[in-house]
mmCIF file of C-alpha atoms in Angstrom:
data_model
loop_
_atom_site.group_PDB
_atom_site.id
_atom_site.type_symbol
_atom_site.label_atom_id
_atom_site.label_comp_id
_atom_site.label_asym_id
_atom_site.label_seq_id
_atom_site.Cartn_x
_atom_site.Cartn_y
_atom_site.Cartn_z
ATOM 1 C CA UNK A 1 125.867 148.976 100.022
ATOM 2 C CA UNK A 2 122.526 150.867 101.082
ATOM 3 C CA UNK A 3 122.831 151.494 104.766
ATOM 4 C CA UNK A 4 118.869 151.729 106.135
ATOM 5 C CA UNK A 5 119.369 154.296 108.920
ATOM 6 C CA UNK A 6 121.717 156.504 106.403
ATOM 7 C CA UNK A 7 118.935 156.513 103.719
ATOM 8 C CA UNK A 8 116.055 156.816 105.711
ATOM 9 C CA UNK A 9 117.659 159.851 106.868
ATOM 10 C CA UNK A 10 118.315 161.391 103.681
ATOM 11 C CA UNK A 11 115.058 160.515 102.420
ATOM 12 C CA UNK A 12 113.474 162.335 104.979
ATOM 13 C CA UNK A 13 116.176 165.520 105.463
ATOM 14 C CA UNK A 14 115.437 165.854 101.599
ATOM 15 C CA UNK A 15 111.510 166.117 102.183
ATOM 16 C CA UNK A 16 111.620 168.112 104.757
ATOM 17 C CA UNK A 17 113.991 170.764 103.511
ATOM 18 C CA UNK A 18 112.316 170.756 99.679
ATOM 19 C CA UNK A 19 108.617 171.251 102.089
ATOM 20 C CA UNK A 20 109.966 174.246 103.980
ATOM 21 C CA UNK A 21 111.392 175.750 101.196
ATOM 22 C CA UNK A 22 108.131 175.542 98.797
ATOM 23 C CA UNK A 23 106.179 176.898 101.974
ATOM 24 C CA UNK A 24 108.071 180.616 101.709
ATOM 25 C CA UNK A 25 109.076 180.652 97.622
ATOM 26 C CA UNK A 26 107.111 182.648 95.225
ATOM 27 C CA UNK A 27 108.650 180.354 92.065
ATOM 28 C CA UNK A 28 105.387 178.477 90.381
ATOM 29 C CA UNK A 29 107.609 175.624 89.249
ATOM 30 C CA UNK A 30 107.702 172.124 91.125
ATOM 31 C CA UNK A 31 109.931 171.706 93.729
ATOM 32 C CA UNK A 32 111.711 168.391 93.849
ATOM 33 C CA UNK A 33 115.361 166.734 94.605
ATOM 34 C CA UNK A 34 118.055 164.372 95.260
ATOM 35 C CA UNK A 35 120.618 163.341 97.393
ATOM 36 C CA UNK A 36 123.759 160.698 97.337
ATOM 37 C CA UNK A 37 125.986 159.396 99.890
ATOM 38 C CA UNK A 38 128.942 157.871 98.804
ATOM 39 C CA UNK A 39 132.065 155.996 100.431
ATOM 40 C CA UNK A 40 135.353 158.081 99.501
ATOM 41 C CA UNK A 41 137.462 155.078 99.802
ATOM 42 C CA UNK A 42 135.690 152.595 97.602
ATOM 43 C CA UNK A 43 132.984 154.282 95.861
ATOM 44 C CA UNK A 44 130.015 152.342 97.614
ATOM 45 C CA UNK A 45 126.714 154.032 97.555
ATOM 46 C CA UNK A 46 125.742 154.857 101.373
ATOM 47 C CA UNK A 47 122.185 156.106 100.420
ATOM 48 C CA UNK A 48 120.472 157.265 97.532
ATOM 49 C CA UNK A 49 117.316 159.422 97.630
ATOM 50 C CA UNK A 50 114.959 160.890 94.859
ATOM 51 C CA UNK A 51 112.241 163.563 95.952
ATOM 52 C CA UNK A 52 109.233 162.752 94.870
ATOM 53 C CA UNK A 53 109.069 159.265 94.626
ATOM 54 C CA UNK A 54 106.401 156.628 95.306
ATOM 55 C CA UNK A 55 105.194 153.584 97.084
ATOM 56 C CA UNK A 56 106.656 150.719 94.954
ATOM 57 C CA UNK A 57 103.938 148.312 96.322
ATOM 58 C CA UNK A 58 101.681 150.705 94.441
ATOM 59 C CA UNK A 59 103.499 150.814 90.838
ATOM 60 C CA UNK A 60 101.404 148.846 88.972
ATOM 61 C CA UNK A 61 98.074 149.838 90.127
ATOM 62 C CA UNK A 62 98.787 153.945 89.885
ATOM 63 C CA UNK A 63 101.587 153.943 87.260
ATOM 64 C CA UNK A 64 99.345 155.879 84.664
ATOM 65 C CA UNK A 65 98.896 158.354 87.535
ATOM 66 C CA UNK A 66 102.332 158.403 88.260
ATOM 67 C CA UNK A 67 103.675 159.020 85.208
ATOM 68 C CA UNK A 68 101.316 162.439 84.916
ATOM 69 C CA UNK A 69 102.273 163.535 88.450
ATOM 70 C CA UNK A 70 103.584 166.730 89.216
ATOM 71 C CA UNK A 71 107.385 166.296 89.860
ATOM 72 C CA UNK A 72 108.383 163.057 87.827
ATOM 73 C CA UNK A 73 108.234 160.777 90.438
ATOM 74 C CA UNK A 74 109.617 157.768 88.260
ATOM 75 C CA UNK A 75 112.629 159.775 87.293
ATOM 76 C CA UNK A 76 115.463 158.661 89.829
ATOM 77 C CA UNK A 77 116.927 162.068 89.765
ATOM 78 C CA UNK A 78 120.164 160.966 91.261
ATOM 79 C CA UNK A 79 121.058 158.739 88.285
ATOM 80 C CA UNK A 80 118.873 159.939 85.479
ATOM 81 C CA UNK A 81 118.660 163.725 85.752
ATOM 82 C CA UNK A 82 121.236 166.463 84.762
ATOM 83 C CA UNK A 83 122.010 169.721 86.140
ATOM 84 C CA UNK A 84 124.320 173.005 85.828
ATOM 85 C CA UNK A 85 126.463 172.452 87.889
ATOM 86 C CA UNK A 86 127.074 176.239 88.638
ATOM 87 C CA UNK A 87 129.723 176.990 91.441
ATOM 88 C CA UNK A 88 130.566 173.600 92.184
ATOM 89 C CA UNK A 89 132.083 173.316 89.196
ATOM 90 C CA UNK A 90 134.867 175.923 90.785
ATOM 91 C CA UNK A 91 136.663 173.690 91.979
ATOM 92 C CA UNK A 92 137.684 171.988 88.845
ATOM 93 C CA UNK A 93 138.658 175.180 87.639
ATOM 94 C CA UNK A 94 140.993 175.786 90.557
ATOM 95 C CA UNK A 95 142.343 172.140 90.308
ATOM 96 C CA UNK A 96 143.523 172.702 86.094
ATOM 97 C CA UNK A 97 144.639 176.189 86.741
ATOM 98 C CA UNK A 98 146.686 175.279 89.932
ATOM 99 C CA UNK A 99 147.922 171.659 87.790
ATOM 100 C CA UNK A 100 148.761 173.360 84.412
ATOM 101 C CA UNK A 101 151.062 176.187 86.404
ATOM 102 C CA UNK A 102 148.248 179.030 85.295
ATOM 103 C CA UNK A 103 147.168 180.145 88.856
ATOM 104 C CA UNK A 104 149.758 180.126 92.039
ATOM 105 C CA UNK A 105 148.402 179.850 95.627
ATOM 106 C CA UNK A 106 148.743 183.535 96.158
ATOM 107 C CA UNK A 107 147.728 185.186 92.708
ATOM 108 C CA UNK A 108 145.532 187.543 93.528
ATOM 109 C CA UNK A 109 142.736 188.897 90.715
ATOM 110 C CA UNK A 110 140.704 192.379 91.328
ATOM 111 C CA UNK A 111 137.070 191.353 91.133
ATOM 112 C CA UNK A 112 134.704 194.927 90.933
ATOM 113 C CA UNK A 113 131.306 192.915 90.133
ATOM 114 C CA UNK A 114 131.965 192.709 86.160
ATOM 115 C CA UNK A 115 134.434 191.572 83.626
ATOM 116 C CA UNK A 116 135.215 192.241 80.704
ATOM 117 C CA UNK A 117 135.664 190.359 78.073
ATOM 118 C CA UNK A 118 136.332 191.932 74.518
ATOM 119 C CA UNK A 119 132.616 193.560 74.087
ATOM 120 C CA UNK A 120 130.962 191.360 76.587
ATOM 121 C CA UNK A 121 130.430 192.001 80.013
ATOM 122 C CA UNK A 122 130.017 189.156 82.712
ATOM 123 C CA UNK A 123 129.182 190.009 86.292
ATOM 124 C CA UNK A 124 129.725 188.792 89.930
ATOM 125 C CA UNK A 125 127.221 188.671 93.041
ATOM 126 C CA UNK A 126 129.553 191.528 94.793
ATOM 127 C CA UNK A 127 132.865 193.394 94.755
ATOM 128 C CA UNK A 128 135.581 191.563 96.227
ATOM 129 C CA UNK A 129 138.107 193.415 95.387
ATOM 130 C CA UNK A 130 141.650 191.726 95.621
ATOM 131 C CA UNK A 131 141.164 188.036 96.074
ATOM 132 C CA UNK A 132 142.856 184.792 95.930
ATOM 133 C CA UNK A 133 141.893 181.196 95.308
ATOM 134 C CA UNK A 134 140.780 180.026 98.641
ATOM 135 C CA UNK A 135 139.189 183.511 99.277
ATOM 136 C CA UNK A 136 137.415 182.849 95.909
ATOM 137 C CA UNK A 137 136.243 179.362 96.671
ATOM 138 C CA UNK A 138 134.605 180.637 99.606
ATOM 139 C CA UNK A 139 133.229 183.730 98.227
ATOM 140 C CA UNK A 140 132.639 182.177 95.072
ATOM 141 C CA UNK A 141 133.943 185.028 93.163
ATOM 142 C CA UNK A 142 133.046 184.683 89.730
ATOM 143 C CA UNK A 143 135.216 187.285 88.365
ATOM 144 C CA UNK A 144 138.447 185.119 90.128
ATOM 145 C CA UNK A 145 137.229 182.078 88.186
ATOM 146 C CA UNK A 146 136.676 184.292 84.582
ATOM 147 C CA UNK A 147 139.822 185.399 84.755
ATOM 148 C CA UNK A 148 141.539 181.514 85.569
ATOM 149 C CA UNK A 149 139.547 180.074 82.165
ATOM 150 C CA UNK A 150 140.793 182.817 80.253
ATOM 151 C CA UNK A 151 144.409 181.690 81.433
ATOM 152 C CA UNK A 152 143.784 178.455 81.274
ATOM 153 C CA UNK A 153 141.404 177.795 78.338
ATOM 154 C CA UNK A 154 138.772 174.854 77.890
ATOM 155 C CA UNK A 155 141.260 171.678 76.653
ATOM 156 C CA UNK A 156 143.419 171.868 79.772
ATOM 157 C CA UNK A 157 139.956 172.544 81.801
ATOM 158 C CA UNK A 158 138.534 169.567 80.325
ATOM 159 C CA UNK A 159 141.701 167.060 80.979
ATOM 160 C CA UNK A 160 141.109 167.932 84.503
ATOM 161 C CA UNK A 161 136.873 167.435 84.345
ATOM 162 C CA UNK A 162 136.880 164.713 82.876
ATOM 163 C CA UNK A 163 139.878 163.387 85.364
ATOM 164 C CA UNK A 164 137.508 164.171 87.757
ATOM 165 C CA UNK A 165 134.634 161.618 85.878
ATOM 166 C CA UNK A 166 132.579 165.028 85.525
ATOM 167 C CA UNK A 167 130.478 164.410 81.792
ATOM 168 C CA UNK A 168 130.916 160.629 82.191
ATOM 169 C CA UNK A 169 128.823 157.448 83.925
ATOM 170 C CA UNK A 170 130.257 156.324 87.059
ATOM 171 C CA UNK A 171 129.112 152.915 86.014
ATOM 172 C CA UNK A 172 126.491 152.040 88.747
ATOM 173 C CA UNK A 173 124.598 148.908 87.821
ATOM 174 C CA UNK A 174 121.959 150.779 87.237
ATOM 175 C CA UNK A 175 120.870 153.232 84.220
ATOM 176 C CA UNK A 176 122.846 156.709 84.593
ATOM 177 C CA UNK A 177 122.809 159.765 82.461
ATOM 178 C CA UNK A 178 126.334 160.619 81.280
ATOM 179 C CA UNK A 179 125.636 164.482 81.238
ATOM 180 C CA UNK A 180 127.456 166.798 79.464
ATOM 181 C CA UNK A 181 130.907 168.302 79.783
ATOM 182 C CA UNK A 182 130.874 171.622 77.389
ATOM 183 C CA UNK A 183 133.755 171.929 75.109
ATOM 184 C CA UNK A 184 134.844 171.718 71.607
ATOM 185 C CA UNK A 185 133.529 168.272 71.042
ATOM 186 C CA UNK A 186 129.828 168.449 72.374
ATOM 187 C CA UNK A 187 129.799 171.394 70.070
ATOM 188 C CA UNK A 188 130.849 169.774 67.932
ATOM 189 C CA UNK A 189 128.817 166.555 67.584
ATOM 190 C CA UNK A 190 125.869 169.106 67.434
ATOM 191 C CA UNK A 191 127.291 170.758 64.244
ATOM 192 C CA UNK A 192 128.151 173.921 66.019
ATOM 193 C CA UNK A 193 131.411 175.676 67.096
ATOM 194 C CA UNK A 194 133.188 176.506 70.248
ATOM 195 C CA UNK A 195 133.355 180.362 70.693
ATOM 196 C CA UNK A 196 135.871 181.856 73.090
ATOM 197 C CA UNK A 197 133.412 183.808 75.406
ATOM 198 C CA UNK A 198 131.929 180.098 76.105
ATOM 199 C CA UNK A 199 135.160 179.402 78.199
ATOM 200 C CA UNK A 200 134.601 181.877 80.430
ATOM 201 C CA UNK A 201 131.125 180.301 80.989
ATOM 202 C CA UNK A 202 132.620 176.957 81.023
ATOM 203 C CA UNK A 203 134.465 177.556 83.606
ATOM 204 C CA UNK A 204 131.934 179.093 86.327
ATOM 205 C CA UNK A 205 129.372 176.126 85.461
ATOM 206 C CA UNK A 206 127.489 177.531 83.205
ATOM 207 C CA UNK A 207 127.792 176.980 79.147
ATOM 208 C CA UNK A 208 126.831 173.538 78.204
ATOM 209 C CA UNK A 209 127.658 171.779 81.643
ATOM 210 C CA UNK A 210 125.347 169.125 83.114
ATOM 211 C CA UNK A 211 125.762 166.644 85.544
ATOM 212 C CA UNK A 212 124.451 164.049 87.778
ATOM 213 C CA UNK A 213 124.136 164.140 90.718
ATOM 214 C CA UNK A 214 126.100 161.012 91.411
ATOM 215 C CA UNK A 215 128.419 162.639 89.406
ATOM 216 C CA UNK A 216 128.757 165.516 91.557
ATOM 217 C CA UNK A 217 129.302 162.770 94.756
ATOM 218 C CA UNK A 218 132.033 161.328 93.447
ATOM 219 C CA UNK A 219 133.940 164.278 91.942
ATOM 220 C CA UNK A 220 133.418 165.522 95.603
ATOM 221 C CA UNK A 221 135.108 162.289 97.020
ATOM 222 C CA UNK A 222 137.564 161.732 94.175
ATOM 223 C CA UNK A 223 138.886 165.285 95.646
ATOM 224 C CA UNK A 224 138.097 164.281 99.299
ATOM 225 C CA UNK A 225 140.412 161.338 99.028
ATOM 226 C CA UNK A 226 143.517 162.251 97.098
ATOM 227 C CA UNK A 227 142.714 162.222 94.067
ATOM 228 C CA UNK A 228 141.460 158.508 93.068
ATOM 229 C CA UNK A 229 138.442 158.172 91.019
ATOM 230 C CA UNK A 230 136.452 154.983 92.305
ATOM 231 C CA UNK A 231 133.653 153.154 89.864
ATOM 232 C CA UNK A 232 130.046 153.691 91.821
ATOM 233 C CA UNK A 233 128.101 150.543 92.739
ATOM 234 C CA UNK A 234 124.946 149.835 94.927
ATOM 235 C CA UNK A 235 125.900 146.347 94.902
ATOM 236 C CA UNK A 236 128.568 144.700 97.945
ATOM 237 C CA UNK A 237 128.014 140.970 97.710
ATOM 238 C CA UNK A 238 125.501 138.756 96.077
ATOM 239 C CA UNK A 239 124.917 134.889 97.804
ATOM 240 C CA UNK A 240 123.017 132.052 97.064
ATOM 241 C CA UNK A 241 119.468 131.248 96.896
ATOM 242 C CA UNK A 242 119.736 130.247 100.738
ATOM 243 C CA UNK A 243 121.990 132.190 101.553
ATOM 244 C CA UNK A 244 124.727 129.775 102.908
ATOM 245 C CA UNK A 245 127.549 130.999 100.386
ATOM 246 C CA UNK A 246 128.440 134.333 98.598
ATOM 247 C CA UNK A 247 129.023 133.896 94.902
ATOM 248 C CA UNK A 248 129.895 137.736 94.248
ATOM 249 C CA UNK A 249 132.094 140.429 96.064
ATOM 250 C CA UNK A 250 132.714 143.457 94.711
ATOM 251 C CA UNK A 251 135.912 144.636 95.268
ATOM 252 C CA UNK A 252 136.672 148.659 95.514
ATOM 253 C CA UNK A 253 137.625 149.420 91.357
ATOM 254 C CA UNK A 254 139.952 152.592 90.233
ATOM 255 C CA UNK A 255 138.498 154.312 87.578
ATOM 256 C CA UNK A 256 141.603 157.032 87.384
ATOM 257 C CA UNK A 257 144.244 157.646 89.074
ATOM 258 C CA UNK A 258 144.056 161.241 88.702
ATOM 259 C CA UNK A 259 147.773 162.176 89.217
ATOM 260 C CA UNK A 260 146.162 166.025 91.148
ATOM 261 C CA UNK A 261 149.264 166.696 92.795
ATOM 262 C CA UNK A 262 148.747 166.820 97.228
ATOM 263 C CA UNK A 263 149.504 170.584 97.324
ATOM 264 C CA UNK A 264 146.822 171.212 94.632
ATOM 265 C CA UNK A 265 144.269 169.396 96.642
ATOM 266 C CA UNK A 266 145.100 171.115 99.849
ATOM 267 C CA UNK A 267 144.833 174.468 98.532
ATOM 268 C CA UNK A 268 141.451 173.704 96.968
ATOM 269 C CA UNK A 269 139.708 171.985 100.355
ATOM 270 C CA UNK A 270 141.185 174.917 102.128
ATOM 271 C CA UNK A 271 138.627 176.668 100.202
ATOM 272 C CA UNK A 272 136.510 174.176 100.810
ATOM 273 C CA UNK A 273 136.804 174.329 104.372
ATOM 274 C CA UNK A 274 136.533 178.170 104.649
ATOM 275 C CA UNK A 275 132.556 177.919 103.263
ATOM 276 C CA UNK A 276 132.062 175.997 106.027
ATOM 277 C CA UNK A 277 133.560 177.703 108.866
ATOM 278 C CA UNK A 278 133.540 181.142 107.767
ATOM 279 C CA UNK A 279 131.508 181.154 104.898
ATOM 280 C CA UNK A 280 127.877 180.568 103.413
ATOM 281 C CA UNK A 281 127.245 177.487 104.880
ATOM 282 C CA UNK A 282 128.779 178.177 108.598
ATOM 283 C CA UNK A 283 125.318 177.940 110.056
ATOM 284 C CA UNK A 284 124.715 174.793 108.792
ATOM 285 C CA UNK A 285 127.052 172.690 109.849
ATOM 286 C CA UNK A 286 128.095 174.481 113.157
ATOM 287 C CA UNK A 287 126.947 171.775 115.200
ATOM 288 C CA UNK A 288 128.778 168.696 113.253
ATOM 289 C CA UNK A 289 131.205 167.065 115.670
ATOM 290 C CA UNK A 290 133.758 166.867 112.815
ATOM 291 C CA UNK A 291 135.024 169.712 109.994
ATOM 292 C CA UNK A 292 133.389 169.991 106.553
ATOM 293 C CA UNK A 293 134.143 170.718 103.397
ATOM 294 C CA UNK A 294 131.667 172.080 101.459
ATOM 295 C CA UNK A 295 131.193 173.867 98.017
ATOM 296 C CA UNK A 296 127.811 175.276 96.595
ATOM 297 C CA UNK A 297 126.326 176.284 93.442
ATOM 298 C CA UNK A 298 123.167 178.031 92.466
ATOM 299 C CA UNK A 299 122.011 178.193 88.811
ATOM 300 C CA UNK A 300 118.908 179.865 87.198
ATOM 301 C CA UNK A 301 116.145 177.148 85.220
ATOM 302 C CA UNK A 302 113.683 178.675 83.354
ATOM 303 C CA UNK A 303 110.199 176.740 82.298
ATOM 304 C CA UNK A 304 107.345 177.181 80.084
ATOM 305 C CA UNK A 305 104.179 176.813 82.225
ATOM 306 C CA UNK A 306 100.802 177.451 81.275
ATOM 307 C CA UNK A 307 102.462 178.897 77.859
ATOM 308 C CA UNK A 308 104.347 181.691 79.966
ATOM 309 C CA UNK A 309 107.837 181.256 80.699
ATOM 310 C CA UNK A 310 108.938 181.358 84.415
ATOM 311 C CA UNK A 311 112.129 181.510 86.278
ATOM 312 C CA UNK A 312 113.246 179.438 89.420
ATOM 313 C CA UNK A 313 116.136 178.567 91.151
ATOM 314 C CA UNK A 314 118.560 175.206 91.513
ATOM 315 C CA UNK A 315 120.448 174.784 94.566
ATOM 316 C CA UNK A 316 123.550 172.488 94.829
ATOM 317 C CA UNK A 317 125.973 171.021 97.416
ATOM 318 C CA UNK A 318 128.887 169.402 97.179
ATOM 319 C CA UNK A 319 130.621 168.323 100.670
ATOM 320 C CA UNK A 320 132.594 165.563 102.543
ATOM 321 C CA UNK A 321 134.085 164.857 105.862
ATOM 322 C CA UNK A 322 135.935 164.834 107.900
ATOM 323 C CA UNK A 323 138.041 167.319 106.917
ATOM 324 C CA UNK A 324 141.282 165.770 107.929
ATOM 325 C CA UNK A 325 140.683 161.779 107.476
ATOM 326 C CA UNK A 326 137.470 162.285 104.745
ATOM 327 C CA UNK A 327 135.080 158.811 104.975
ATOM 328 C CA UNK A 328 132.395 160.045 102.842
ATOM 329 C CA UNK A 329 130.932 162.523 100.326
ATOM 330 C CA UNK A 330 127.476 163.890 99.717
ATOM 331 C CA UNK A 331 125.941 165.739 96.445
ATOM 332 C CA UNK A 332 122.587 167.176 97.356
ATOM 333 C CA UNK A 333 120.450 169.077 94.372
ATOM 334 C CA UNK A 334 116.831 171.320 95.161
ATOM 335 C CA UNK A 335 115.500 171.720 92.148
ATOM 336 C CA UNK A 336 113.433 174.936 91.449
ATOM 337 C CA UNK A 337 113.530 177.234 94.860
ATOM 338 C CA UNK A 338 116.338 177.941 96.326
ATOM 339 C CA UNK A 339 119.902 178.319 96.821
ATOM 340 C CA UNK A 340 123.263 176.350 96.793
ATOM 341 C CA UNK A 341 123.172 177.749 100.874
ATOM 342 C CA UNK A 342 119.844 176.618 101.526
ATOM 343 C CA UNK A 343 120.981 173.021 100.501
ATOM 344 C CA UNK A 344 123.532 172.540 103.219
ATOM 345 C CA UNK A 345 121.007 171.485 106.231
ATOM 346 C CA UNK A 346 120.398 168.177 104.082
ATOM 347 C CA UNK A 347 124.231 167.324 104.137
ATOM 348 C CA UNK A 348 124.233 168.438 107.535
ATOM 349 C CA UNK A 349 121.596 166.032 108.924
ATOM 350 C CA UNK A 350 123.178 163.395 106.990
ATOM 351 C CA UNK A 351 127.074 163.767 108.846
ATOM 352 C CA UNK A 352 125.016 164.682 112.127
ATOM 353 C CA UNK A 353 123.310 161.283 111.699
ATOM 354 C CA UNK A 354 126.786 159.391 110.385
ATOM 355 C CA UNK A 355 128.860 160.061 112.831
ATOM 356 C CA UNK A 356 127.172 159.644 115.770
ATOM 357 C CA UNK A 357 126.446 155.711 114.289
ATOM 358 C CA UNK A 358 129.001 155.471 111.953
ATOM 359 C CA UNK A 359 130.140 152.286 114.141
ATOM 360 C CA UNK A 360 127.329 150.857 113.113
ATOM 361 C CA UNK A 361 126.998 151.085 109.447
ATOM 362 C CA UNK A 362 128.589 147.890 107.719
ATOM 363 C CA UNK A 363 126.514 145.982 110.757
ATOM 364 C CA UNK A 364 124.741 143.071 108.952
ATOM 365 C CA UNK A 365 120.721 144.881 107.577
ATOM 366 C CA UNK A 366 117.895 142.512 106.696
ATOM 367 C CA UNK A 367 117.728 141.449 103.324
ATOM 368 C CA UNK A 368 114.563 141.473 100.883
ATOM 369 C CA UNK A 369 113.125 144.052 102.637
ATOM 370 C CA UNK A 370 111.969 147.366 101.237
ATOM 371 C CA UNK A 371 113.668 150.253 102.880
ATOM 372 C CA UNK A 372 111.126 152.983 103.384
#
């Protein structure tokens, strides 16, 4: 399902955006990255990139070297690695509060930088003041989404996560993390308990959440599309030794049909929508011939290096397009740098690149050849 032009593209948008943001960051821990592109309507794999990687022709010869290198170049970060999701995982949140009857359209919350939460106090990036849910997507008020957990509460979260495939394999043919979704039972099967502040958490990304990456694609298409969840695969046909006869098609397979109801979905990529036009991510896609929806997420990793502990930042992006009639959806992580923001340029090369071939991308590739 690996389209040449599409990957080659993300592998080298990735590259270039993880170089220019190690040039100007102060963090001392190794920058690195990943970025899937998948079909909305059948779950195909459009490209898959892992930042660093290597010269496979070289494996054999340098695989003691590689497997010291800095940034893990044999981990295929896309499939293998897990992340906070942070913001991204907002939309979730929206989705169960909006589904269970917790949060209306128009419910507005008063968001003053903290909240309060018995004797705990969790804070915001600003003052927002009066806000709703599509204001809050785009914003990404934290405050708004503290307050929908606490109305909501973890189970009813989780029905809709996990809906969603977020915590679970997509079932690639290849070997995938299954992350973690954070909720009674994770704490559970590690012999410890489920406190209430940890919904709050939850519910913002934070807690005991991590995903893939491919993950994070298809919960962004799964939302894209209407609400069907679609089993990942890198694999569209498989013929003969000569090539004269297929013996394997792979058909598009339904994971879940996640019953999200149209109106919930509408008010969610309205938010969606508004980082892109109006929001944090305007910039970046102002020159794409067709809307976006986009959602970041920015989460704090910490490191010991050297025997002193230091601090960096992830950056995620969750997107798809078009808006209207959505074809495909990208998850894009920079590990160590940056930003959820400072993400967006990858997607961004990635549509610009799409739709001006898009004609052109089920057009017959060569086969056995390594695509570089």
């Amino acid at each position: 399902t690996i389209d040449s032009g599409l990957q080659r593209v993300a592998q080298n948008s990735l590259e270039k955006r993880i170089l220019e943001l190690t040039s100007t960051s102060e963090s001392e821990l190794d920058a690195a990255g990943a970025v899937v592109v998948v079909d909305v309507d059948t779950g195909e794999i459009l490209a898959s990139a892992s930042y660093p990687s290597y010269n496979l022709s070289e494996y054999f010869d340098k695989y003691n070297e590689l497997v010291k290198a800095d940034g893990s170049p044999l981990i295929n970060r896309v499939l293998q690695s897990t992340y906070e999701p942070g913001s991204t995982m907002k939309l979730s949140t929206a989705i169960s509060g909006l589904e269970s009857g917790s949060l209306k359209q128009d419910d507005l919350f008063y968001c003053e930088s903290v909240f309060q939460y018995y004797d705990v106090t969790f804070s915001c990036l600003d003052s927002h003041g009066n806000i709703n849910v599509v204001k809050a997507l785009e914003e990404s008020c934290n405050v708004f989404f503290y307050n929908v957990s606490n109305l909501v509460g973890i189970d009813i979260m989780n029905d809709y996560s996990k809906k969603l495939g977020l915590g679970q394999k997509t079932g690639v043919e290849l070997s995938e993390s299954s992350g973690i979704l954070a909720g009674r039972t994770y704490r559970e099967s590690i012999g410890s308990t489920w406190q209430m502040g940890d919904t709050i958490q939850a519910g913002i990304g934070q807690s005991d959440n991590l995903f893939t990456i491919i993950q994070l694609a298809n919960y962004g298409a799964t939302i894209a599309n209407g609400g069907t969840r679609y089993r990942c695969h890198y694999v569209r046909s498989i013929m003969n030794a000569d090539h004269s006869k297929v013996i394997f098609s792979a058909e598009p397979e339904i994971l879940e049909e996640t019953g999200i109801s149209p109106q919930t979905l509408d008010i969610v990529k309205q938010g969606m929508l508004a980082v892109t036009t109006t929001g944090s991510c305007k910039s970046a896609f102002a020159n794409i011939t067709e809307r976006v929806g986009a959602k970041t997420g920015t989460t704090q990793v910490k490191r010991i290096v050297d025997g002193k502990t230091v601090k960096g930042n992830n950056g995620l992006n969750v997107s798809f397009a078009p808006f209207d009639e959505p074809e495909i959806a990208i998850a894009v992580i920079i590990e160590s740098v940056d930003s959820g923001t400072a993400t967006a340029t990858v997607a961004a090369d990635i549509y610009e690149y799409y739709f001006s071939t898009k004609n052109q991308i089920s057009s017959s590739q060569q086969t056995n050849q390594l695509l570089r």
